[in-house]
XYZ file of C-alpha atoms in Angstrom:
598
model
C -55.969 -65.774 -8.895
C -54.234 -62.405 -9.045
C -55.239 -61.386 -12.776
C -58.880 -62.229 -13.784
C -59.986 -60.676 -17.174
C -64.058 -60.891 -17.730
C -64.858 -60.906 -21.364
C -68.738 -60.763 -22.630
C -70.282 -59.667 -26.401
C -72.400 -56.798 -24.904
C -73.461 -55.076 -28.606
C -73.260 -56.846 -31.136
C -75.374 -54.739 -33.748
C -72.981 -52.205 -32.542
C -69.342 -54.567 -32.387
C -68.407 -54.065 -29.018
C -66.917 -56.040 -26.432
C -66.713 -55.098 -22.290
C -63.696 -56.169 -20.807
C -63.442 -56.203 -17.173
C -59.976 -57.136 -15.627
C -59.576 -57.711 -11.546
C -56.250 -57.127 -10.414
C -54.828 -58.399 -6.784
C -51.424 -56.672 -5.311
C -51.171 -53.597 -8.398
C -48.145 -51.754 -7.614
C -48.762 -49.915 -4.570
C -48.254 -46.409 -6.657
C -48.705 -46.670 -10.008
C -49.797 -49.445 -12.512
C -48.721 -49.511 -15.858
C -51.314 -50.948 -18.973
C -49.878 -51.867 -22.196
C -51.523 -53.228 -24.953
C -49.488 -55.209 -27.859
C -49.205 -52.778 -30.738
C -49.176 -55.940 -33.172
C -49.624 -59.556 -33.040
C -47.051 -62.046 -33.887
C -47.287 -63.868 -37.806
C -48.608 -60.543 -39.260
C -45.830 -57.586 -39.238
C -47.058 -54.500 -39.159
C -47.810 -51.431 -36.197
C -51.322 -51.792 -35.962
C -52.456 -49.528 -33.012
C -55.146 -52.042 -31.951
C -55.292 -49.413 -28.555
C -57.271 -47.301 -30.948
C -60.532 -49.537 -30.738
C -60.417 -48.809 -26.696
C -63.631 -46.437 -26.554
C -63.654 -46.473 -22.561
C -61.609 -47.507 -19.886
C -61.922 -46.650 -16.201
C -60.291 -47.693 -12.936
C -61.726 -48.142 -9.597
C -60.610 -49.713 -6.263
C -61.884 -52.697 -4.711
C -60.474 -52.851 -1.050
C -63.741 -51.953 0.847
C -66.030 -49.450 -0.662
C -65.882 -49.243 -4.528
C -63.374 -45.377 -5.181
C -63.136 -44.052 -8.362
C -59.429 -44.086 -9.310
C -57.297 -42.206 -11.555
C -56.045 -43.382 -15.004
C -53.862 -41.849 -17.509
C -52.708 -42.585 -20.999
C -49.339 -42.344 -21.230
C -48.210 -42.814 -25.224
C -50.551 -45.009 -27.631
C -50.446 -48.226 -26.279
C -49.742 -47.735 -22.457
C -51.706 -46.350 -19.539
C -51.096 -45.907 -16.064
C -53.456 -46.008 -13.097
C -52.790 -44.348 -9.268
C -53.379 -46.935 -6.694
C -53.249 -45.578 -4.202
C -52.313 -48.573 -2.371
C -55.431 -50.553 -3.346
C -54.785 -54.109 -2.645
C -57.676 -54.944 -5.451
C -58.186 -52.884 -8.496
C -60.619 -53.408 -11.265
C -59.946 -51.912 -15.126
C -63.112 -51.756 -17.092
C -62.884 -50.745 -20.761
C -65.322 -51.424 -24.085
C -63.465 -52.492 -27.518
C -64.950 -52.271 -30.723
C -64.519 -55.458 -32.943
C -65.418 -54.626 -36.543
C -62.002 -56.387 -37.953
C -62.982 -59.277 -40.230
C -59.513 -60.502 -40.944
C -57.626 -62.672 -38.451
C -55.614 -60.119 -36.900
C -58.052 -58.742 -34.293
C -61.378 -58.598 -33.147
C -64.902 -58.996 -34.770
C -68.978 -59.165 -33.663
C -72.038 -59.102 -34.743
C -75.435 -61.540 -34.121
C -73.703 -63.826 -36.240
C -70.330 -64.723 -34.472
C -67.408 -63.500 -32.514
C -64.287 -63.604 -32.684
C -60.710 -62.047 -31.047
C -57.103 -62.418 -30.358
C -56.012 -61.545 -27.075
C -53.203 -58.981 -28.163
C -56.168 -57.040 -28.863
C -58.528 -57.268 -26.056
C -56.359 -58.094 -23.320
C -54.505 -55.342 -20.826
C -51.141 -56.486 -20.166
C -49.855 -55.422 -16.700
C -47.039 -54.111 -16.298
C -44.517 -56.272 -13.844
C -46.996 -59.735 -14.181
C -46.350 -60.722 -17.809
C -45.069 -64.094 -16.120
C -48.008 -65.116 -13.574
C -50.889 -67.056 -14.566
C -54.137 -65.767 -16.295
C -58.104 -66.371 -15.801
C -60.590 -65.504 -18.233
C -63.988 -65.717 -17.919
C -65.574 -66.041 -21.450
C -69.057 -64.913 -21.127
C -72.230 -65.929 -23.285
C -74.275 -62.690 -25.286
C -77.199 -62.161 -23.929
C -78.844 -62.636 -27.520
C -76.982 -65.927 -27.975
C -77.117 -68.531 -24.944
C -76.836 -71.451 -27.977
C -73.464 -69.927 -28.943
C -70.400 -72.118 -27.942
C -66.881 -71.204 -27.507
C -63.594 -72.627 -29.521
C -60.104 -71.630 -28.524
C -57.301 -74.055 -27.410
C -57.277 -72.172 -23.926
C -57.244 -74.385 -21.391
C -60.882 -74.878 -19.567
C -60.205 -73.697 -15.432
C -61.201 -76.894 -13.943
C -60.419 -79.056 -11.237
C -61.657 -82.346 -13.370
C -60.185 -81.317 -16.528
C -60.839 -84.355 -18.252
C -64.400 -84.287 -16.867
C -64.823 -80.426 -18.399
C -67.100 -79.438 -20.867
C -65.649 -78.288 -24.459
C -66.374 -75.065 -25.756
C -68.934 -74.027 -23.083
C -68.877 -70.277 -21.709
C -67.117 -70.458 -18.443
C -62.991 -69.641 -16.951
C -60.450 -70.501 -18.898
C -56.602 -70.417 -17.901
C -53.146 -69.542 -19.461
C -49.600 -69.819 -18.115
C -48.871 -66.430 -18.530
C -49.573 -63.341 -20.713
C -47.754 -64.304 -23.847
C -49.814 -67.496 -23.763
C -53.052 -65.931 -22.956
C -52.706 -63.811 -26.624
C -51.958 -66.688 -28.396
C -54.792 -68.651 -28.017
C -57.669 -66.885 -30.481
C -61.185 -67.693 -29.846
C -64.202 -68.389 -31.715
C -67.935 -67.530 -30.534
C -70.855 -68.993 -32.388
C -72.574 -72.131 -34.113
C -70.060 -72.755 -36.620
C -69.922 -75.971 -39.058
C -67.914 -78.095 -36.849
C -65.600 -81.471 -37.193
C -63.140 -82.978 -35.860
C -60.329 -85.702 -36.375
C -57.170 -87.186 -35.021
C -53.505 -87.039 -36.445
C -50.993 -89.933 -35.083
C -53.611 -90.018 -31.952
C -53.911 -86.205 -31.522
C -57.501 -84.551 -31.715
C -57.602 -81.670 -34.121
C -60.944 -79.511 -34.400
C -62.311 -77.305 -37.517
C -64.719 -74.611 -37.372
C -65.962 -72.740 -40.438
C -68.378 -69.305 -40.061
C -70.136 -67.945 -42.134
C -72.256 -68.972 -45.025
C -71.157 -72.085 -47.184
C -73.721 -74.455 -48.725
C -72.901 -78.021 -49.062
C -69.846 -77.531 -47.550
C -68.235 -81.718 -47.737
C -66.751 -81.833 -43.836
C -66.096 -85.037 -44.607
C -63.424 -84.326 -47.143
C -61.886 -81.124 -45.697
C -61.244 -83.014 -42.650
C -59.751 -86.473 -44.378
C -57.350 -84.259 -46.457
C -56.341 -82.560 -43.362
C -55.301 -85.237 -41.215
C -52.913 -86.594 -44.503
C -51.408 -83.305 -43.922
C -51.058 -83.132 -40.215
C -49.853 -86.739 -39.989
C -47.523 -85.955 -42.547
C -46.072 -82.570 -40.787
C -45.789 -84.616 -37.083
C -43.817 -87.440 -38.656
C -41.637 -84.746 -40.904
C -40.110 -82.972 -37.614
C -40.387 -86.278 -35.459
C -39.959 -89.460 -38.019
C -39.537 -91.709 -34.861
C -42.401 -90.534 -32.108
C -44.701 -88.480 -34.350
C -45.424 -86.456 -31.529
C -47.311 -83.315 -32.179
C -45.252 -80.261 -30.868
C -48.160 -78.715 -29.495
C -48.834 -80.846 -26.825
C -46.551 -78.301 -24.499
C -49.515 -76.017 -24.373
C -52.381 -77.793 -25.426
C -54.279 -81.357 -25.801
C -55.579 -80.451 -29.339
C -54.880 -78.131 -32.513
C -58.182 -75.427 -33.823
C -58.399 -74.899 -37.017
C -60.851 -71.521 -36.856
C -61.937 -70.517 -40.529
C -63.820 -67.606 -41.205
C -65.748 -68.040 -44.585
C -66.393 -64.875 -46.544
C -66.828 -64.210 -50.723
C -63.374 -63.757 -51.716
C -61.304 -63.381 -48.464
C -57.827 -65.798 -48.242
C -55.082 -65.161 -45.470
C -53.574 -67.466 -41.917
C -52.164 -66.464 -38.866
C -50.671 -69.175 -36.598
C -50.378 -69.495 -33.048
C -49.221 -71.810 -30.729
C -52.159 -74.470 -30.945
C -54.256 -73.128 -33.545
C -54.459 -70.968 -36.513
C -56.755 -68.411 -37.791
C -58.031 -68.610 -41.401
C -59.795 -66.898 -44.254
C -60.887 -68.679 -47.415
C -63.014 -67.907 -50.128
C -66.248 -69.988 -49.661
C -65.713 -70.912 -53.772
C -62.143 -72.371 -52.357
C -64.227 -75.198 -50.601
C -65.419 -78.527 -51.193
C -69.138 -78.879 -52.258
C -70.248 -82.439 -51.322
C -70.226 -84.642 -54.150
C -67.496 -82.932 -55.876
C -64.948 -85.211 -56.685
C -62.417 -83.275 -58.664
C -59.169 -81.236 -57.004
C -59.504 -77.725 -58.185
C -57.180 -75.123 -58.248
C -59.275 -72.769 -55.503
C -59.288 -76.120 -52.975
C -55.764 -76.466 -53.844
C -55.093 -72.946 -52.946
C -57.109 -73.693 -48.831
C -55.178 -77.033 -48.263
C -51.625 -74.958 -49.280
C -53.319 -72.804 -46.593
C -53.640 -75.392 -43.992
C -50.464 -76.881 -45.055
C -48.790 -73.287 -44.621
C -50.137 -71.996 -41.109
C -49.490 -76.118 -39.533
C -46.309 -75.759 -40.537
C -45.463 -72.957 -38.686
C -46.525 -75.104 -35.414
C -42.643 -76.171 -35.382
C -41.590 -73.321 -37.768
C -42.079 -69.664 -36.638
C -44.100 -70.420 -33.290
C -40.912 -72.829 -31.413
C -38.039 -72.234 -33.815
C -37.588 -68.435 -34.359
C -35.463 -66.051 -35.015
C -33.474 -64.735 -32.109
C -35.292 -61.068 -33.011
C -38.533 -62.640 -31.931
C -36.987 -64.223 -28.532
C -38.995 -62.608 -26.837
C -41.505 -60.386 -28.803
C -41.425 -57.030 -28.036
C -44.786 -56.315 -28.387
C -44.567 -52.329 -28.358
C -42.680 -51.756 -31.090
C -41.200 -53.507 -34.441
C -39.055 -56.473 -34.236
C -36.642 -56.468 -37.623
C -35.162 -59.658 -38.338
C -33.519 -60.632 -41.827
C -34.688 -63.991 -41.615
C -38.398 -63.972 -42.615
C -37.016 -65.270 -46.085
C -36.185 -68.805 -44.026
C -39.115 -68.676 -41.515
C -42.075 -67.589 -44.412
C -40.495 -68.719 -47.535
C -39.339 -71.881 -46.389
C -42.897 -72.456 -45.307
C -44.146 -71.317 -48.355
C -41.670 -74.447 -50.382
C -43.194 -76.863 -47.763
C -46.793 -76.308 -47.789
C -47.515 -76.858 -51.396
C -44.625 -79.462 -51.432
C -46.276 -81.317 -48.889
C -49.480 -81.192 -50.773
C -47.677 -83.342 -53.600
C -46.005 -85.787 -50.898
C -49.297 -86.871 -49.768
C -50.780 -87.453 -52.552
C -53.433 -84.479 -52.300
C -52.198 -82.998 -55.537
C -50.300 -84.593 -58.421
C -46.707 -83.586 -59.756
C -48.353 -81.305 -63.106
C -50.358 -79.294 -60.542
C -47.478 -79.211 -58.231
C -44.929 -77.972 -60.829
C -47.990 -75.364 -61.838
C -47.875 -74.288 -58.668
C -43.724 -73.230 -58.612
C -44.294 -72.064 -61.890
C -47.082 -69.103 -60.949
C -44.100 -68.419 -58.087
C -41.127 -68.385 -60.823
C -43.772 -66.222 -63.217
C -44.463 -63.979 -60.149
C -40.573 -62.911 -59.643
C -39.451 -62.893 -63.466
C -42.096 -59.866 -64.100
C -41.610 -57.794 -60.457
C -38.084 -54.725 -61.329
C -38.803 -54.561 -57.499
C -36.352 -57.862 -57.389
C -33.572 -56.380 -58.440
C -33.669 -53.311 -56.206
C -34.093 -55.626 -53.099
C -32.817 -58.697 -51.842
C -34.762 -61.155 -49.903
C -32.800 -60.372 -46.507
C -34.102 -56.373 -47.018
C -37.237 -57.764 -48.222
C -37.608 -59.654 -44.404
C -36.416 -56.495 -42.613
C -38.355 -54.019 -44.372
C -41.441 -56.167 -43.708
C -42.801 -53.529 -41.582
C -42.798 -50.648 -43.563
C -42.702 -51.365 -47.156
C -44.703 -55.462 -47.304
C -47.448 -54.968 -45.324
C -47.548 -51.165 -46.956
C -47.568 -51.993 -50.326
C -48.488 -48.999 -52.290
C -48.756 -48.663 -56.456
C -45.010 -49.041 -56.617
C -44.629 -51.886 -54.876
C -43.880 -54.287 -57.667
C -41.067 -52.035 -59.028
C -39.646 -51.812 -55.741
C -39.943 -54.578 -53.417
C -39.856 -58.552 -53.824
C -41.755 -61.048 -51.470
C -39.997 -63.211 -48.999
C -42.891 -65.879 -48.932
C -42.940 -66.097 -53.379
C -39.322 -65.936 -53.812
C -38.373 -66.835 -50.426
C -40.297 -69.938 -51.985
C -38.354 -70.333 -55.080
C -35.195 -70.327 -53.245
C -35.439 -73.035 -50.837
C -36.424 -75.084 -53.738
C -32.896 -74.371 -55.552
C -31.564 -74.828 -52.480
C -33.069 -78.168 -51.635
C -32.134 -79.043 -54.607
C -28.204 -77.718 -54.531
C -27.879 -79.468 -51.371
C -29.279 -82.742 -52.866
C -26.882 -82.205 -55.825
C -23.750 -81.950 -53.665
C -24.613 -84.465 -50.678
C -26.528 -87.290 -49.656
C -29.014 -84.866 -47.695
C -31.826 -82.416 -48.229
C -33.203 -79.333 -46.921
C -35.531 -81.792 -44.856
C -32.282 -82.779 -42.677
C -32.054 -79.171 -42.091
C -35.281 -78.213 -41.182
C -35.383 -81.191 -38.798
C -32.261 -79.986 -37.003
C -33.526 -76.966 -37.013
C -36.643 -78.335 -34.890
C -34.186 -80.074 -32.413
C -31.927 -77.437 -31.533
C -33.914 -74.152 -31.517
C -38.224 -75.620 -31.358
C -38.509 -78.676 -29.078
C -38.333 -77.733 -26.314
C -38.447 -73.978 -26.845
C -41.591 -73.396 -24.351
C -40.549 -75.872 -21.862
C -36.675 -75.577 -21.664
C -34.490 -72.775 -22.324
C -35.642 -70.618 -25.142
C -33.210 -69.497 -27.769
C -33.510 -68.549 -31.718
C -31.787 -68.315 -34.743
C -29.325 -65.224 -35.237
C -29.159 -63.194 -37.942
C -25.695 -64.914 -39.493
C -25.507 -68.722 -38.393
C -28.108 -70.214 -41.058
C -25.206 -71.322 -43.381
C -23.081 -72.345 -40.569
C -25.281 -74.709 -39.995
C -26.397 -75.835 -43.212
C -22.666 -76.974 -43.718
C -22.664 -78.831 -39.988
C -25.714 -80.963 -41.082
C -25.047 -81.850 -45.130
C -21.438 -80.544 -45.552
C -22.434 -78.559 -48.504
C -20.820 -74.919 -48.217
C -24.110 -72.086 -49.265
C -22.271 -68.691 -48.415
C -22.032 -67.812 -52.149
C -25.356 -69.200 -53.100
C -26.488 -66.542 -50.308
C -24.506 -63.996 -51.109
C -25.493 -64.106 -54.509
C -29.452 -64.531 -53.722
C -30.337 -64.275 -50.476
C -28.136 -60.809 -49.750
C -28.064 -59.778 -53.381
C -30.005 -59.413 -56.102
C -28.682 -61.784 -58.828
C -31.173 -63.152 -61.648
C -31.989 -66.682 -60.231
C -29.843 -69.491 -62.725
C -32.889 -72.072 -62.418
C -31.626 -74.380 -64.832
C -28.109 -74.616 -62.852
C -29.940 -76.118 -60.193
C -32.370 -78.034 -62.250
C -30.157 -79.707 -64.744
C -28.539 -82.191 -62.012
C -31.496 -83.390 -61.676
C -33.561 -84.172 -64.880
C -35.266 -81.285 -64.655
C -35.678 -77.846 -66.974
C -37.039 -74.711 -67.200
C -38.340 -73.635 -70.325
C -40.275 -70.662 -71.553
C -42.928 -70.375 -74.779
C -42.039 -66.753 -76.030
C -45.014 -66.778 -78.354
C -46.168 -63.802 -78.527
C -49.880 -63.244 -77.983
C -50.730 -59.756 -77.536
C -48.518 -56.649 -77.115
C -48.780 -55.676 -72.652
C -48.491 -51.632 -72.153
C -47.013 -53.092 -68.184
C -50.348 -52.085 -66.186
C -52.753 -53.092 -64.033
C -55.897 -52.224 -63.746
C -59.779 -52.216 -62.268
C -62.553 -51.722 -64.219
C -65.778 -51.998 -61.469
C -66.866 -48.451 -63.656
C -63.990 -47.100 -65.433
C -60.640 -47.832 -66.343
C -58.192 -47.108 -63.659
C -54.527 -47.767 -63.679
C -53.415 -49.122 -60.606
C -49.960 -50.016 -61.100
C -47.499 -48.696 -63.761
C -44.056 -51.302 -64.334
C -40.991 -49.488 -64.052
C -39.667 -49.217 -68.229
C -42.895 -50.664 -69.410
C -44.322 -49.041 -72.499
C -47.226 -46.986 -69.990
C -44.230 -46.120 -68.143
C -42.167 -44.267 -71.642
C -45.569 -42.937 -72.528
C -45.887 -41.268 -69.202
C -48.867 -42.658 -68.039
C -49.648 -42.888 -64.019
C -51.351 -45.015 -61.175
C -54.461 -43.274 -60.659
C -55.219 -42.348 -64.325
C -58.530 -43.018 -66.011
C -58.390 -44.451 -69.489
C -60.196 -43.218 -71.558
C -59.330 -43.684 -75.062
C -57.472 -45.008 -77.424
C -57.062 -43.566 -80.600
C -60.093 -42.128 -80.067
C -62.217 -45.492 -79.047
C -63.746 -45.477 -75.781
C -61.883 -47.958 -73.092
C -64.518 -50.149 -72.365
C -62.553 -53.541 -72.880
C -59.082 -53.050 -72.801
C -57.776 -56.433 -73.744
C -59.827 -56.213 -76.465
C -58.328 -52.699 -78.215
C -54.885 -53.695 -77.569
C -55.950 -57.249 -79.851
C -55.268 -54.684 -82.390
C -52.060 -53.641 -82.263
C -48.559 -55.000 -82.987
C -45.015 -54.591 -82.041
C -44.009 -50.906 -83.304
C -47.345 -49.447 -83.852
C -48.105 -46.156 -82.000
C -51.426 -44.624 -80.430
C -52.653 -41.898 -78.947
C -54.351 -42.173 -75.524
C -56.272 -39.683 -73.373
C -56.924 -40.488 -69.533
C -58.261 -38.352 -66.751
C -55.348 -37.486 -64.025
C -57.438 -36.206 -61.023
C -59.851 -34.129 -63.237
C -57.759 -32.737 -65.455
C -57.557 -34.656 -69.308
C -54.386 -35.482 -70.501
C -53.374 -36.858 -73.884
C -50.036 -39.217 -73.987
C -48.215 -41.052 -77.514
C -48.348 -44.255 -76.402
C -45.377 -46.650 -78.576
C -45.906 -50.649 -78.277
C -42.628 -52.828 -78.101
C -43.654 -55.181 -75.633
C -45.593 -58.195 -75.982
C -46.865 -60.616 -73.243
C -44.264 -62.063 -70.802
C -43.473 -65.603 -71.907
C -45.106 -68.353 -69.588
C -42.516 -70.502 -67.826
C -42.554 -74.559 -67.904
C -40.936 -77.298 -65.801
C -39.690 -80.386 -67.733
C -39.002 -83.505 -66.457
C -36.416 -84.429 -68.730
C -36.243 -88.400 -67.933
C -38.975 -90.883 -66.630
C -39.538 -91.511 -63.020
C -37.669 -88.685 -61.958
C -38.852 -86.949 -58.949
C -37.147 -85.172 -56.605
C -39.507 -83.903 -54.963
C -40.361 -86.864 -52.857
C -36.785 -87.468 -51.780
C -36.773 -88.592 -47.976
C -33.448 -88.733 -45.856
C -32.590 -88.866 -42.609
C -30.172 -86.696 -40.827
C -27.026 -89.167 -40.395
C -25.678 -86.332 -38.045
């Protein structure tokens, strides 16, 4: 065992976790640490080095020496060996991150991903890991969940989620393998034979298991016979004997990261089923989409990728053009597969594309960038989104969305296929055997290449035109072929200035559309309302009841601390809401099934 890393919760009032990692045969002179300076799903630079409070370095050979240790740039440090044949790295992290990118503690639970705990070293990224997961001392009833691999020599004799060694192939596995510390609710079920496990923290009376768990397994057996109609095999059974669901229960949290075996979660408590309930609401529907969204990317995102992420550099960004395919494709499927199984019915599924199509029709960002930008700029300008965002950027998951639906469908109209053919050739020539045979991904140019080998159907305009460009989607083009329409009700209800706004104590503008009537009138993020025509802002909605197309008003607002009075002129009322028609009986696309005759 040449690379042992010692975990243990030693302050949890305080957040911190000591990391101790043993290292046999360092480089003689000098060995390099690196940290990741992100974590794969989420794509952004997040500096998780920064959270190191203390590291050290001493040598192990015979008497314990003190040894030297630099840091180099942000993420990297290097230690003189000295020729040490055994050096140990000791280092505290503080975990006060409550979202599933990185580390949290406290008396309650625990919780990390390895890219932000665990010390690469430099030069033996490829040999195996130990890690010894140790109990608090607080907290010898906690238990431990990950999909890591127990160290035994019985393994089918270990003991689940007890403190002890676990094992990964190699670094890139050891990171993607999140674990869970604590007495969580806990259940468990199997898909096509396969156990799966859920754990939910945090507060959540009357949570129903029960139900959670039997509308899961509809949606995991469904996703293992999508990619593999003829085995149903699960494709994590490469790396692991099981798939975690780890779910982190807060007030009004939502958000997934996947990984190889298991995902990460947030949800709302209010999203979840209270037992008894019988009813589907739109919050539950909104956690099973999230299931459905972060199992999917088991085949789609962890084994077929894009060739950018083959491998990940973990030190710096990784721009691909393709997050359009690998997040809004997954973003069609999981609320799609909701309908297929029955979990949600074809009004609440069409309500569902509808919020999407709403979504795109009232963001000016979407015709300043294209989807493919969209995906590169991920890094800089999505997961930075600033007051402006709407009028200049456009989501690759919403209309990423929206576009493999008029794709599906534009495929469907011009073969005997579907975008499900695709996807599963997808799955067989990049993702099945992408951790055990040779791993390759999809470049940035060969999606409609092979779109055209599997269905015949040419898409290079239909990407040029939305994909690369920014042309107004035609939904009706695509719709019409098949019974379908979408309509809009252009009632108008109340005249909308193009804001938004919180009002926890005053009025604050948040965001200002680009040509809305705020925007004529000169009006700013950051401004403070605070009257109209000489009536105090308290209910917004309720003073702009009163006014109609053409009418005028004067409004004052704070800017910093300075008052400023702007001539406000209404000539926009509220964007129309959009509707999908079927317009003949029994027609439904949606649950079209082929198989790939190529």
């Amino acid at each position: 065992m040449n690379l042992i890393y010692t975990i243990k919760p030693i302050d949890l009032a305080g957040h911190r976790f000591h990391i101790q990692l043993d290292i046999h045969h360092p480089d003689p002179r000098e060995q390099l640490l690196k940290l990741p300076a992100w974590i794969p799903g989420s794509y952004m630079i997040r500096d998780f080095s920064k959270h190191i409070e203390h590291i050290e370095a001493v040598s192990l050979d015979k008497t314990e020496k003190k040894l030297k240790i630099e840091k180099l740039n942000s993420h990297t440090w290097a230690v003189t060996t000295l020729g040490a044949d055994h050096i140990k790295i000791s280092y505290t992290v503080y975990a006060c991150d409550t979202s599933i990118r990185s580390a949290y503690l406290d008396e309650k639970r625990g919780f990390f991903n390895g890219s932000s705990v665990f010390l690469a070293v430099d030069g033996k990224e490829q040999e195996p890991c130990w890690v010894h997961i140790q109990a608090p001392e607080e907290h010898k009833d906690w238990k431990v969940y990950t999909t890591l691999p127990e160290a035994s020599k019985h393994p089918k004799k270990a003991k689940r989620h007890h403190f002890g060694m676990y094992q990964a192939r190699h670094y890139d596995d050891l990171i993607d393998h999140p674990v869970e510390l604590g007495t969580p609710h806990y259940i468990r079920f199997k898909a096509h034979g396969v156990l799966h496990e859920m754990v939910f923290s945090g507060i959540v009376p009357n949570l129903d298991l029960k139900r959670i768990a039997d509308d899961c397994k509809k949606i995991c057996e469904y996703e293992i016979a999508f990619f593999d109609p003829q085995h149903k095999k699960a494709p994590f059974l490469d790396v692991s004997d099981r798939y975690l669901f780890i779910t982190f229960v807060t007030g009004n949290d939502y958000g997934g990261l996947e990984h190889r075996s298991s995902t990460a979660l947030l949800a709302s408590r209010y999203d979840l089923p209270v037992k008894g309930q019988k009813e589907t609401s739109a919050d539950y529907i909104k956690f099973l989409g999230l299931v459905s969204h972060e199992y999917f990317h088991t085949w789609h995102v962890k084994r077929i990728k894009p060739q950018a992420f083959v491998p990940y550099q973990l030190q710096k960004e990784n721009h691909t053009r393709l997050l359009w395919i690998f997040e809004g494709f997954t973003s069609y499927y999981d609320d799609l597969i909701l309908y297929r199984t029955g979990l949600i019915s074809q009004s609440q599924y069409h309500q569902l594309m509808q919020k999407n199509i709403q979504y795109i029709e009232q963001t000016p960002g979407r015709y300043k960038m294209s989807l493919a930008e969209s995906s590169f700029d991920a890094w800089t300008k999505y997961y930075k989104q600033d007051e402006n965002a709407r009028n200049s950027l456009i989501s690759y998951y919403t209309k990423g969305a929206v576009v493999a639906w008029l794709l599906d469908l534009f495929i469907q109209t011009n073969s005997a296929y579907s975008l499900d053919d695709v996807m599963r050739h997808l799955w067989q020539t990049f993702g099945q055997n992408f951790f055990t045979g040779d791993a390759k991904g999809l470049t940035e140019d060969e999606f409609a290449d092979i779109v055209y080998h599997v269905t015949g159907v040419k898409i290079h305009k239909f990407l040029d035109h939305y994909v690369y460009g920014t042309k107004d989607l035609p939904y009706n083009k695509f719709l019409k072929p098949h019974q379908l329409k979408l309509s809009w009700d252009d009632q108008p209800t109340q005249v909308n200035i193009g804001i938004t706004y919180q009002t926890q104590n005053d009025c604050v503008i948040q965001s200002v559309l680009e040509h809305s009537d705020a925007h004529r009138a000169g009006l700013s993020a950051g401004d403070t309302l605070v009257a109209i025509d000489g009536i105090r802002v308290k209910s917004l909605d309720k003073i702009l009841q009163r006014y109609q197309k053409g009418d005028t008003a004067m409004v004052h607002a704070f800017r910093r601390d300075e008052l400023r009075e702007f001539k406000l002129t209404f000539t926009t009322y509220t964007q129309p809401q959009c509707r999908i028609q079927a317009l003949a009986k029994k027609i439904d696309v949606m649950t079209t099934k082929k198989s790939s005759k190529k």
